[in-house]
Amino acid sequence: MNIMRNRPPALRPKRIRRTSLHRKNLQIATLEGIPSTIFQVLLQGQFLTGFLLYLGATSSQIGFVLALTTLVNVGQIGVAFLIQKLPSRKWAMVTFIGLHRILWASTGLVPFLFPKEQWVIAFIGLYTAAFIANTAGGVLWNSVISDLVPPRVRGRYFGIRNTFLNALGSLVMYGGGVVLDRYPGGDGFLILYIVVWIFSACNVLVFFFYPDVHFEKSEERKFLPMFKKPLHDTLFMKSTLFLSGWLLLQNLTVPLYSYVMLQLLDINYETLSLLNVSQTIFMMASFYVWGNLNAKYSNKRLLFYTLPIIAASSLLWGLISVLPLLLVLFAAHIVFGVGVGGFNQLAFNFIIGDTPKKERPMYMAMYAALTGLASFFGPLIGGQIYERIEHWPQWVQVYGMQLLVGTLMILLAFLLGRRILKDQ
């Protein structure tokens, strides 16, 4: 306290203004997450699967749609180079994120604008256009937020922000499930889309208040040298390729859980919402634990510890053969929430904290492209497999796939993950 008092008066206001500005920027970033969470929760996961089933989509078409969002991430490599040419990241971010919100929300108009036989194709067209725009918006947002949040508070800030927004998402998810059960079919989805249209507009509006933070550009001016920077980083590439392989396996089944529960197990939307809410609650609780561990151990080491937990959540599905269905499903969702909460938080910290600041957009793009390709082929292959085994015994469709994938994940984690995700 005495040190602060003895500092020259001219220095105090400057520090106070800087601290106040940082706090204001973080508040804006948190506020922006509220409409974004409501908007996205009601358009993805169980609601996306349910809407596609309502439109008449097959399991392979559902797998394609679930995978599509990650395929377009390959385009982030080009965007990471192009943003170096921008005088301002803010307005490009507002433009592309606004396009994404408008186009994705417009999928709700498909039943009103197209004949029934064209519903699925029209949905896929709008959905694809939305996520092409999101490719640019995602790179810009990640670049801005990594500069907006000071490194010394990054772990604590994202932990609090993620916990708060996931709690909100749980409430929205449950409410959406109740609406679809009370108003089945088109009426329920119309109510959800009205809420979506309102909050997508609010979300775009809040982005106007984002600051235009200073951008430290790459020292490279040509695409090829910039592209090669992460490729020449051996430790980064080994980790990224391993995590891509892991996500390929994980996404063979996880994105299709809602399909299995809605179509094969005949579980209603309210119960499905409760399952997902339980997953989210334990994911939120795990943020605090993983965050504290991250203060002692490296991102990569902790990433390895999340892998057996995620694999165990898949293997738990096998207990459906001997234990009550809902008990097993709740256990599997809870364990998955703990594992994937840590995985997502630590992977994000890995790409924004363990990479050079000036080259970070290209590192982020490379990670997104490689993991995106893996995450694209996962649900696509998974959807095709479910279509091929449609006439096999029901146990194979309900939990046989999960047992096989869980076993492969355990083998991958301990045979390769232990060597790759270790402290150097």
GROMACS .gro file of C-alpha atoms in nm, residues 45-46 49 66 246-261 276 279 310-311 313-314 317 332-333 336-337 340 378-379 382 386 401-402 405-406 409:
model
   41
   45GLY     CA    1  -2.712  -3.073  -3.044
   46GLN     CA    2  -3.044  -3.241  -2.976
   49THR     CA    3  -3.092  -3.350  -3.472
   66LEU     CA    4  -2.312  -3.251  -3.793
  246TRP     CA    5  -0.848  -3.866  -3.130
  247LEU     CA    6  -1.134  -3.641  -3.246
  248LEU     CA    7  -1.187  -3.862  -3.553
  249LEU     CA    8  -1.253  -4.159  -3.323
  250GLN     CA    9  -1.457  -3.960  -3.071
  251ASN     CA   10  -1.682  -3.814  -3.340
  252LEU     CA   11  -1.773  -4.151  -3.486
  253THR     CA   12  -2.034  -4.179  -3.211
  254VAL     CA   13  -2.062  -3.872  -2.985
  255PRO     CA   14  -2.239  -3.636  -3.233
  256LEU     CA   15  -2.488  -3.917  -3.307
  257TYR     CA   16  -2.584  -3.979  -2.943
  258SER     CA   17  -2.896  -3.767  -2.991
  259TYR     CA   18  -2.990  -3.974  -3.298
  260VAL     CA   19  -2.953  -4.299  -3.100
  261MET     CA   20  -3.161  -4.170  -2.809
  276ASN     CA   21  -2.745  -3.284  -2.157
  279GLN     CA   22  -2.343  -3.322  -1.869
  310ILE     CA   23  -1.369  -3.943  -2.241
  311ALA     CA   24  -1.303  -4.305  -2.344
  313SER     CA   25  -1.780  -4.232  -2.098
  314SER     CA   26  -1.812  -4.424  -2.425
  317TRP     CA   27  -2.284  -4.731  -2.268
  332ALA     CA   28  -2.214  -4.166  -1.940
  333HIS     CA   29  -2.314  -3.802  -1.992
  336PHE     CA   30  -1.821  -3.723  -2.072
  337GLY     CA   31  -1.893  -3.373  -1.938
  340VAL     CA   32  -1.468  -3.299  -2.259
  378GLY     CA   33  -1.595  -3.875  -3.785
  379PRO     CA   34  -1.973  -3.805  -3.790
  382GLY     CA   35  -2.042  -4.272  -3.814
  386TYR     CA   36  -2.538  -4.651  -3.851
  401MET     CA   37  -2.057  -4.889  -3.159
  402GLN     CA   38  -1.975  -4.704  -2.837
  405VAL     CA   39  -1.494  -4.682  -3.024
  406GLY     CA   40  -1.425  -4.657  -2.649
  409MET     CA   41  -0.976  -4.462  -2.776
   0.00000   0.00000   0.00000
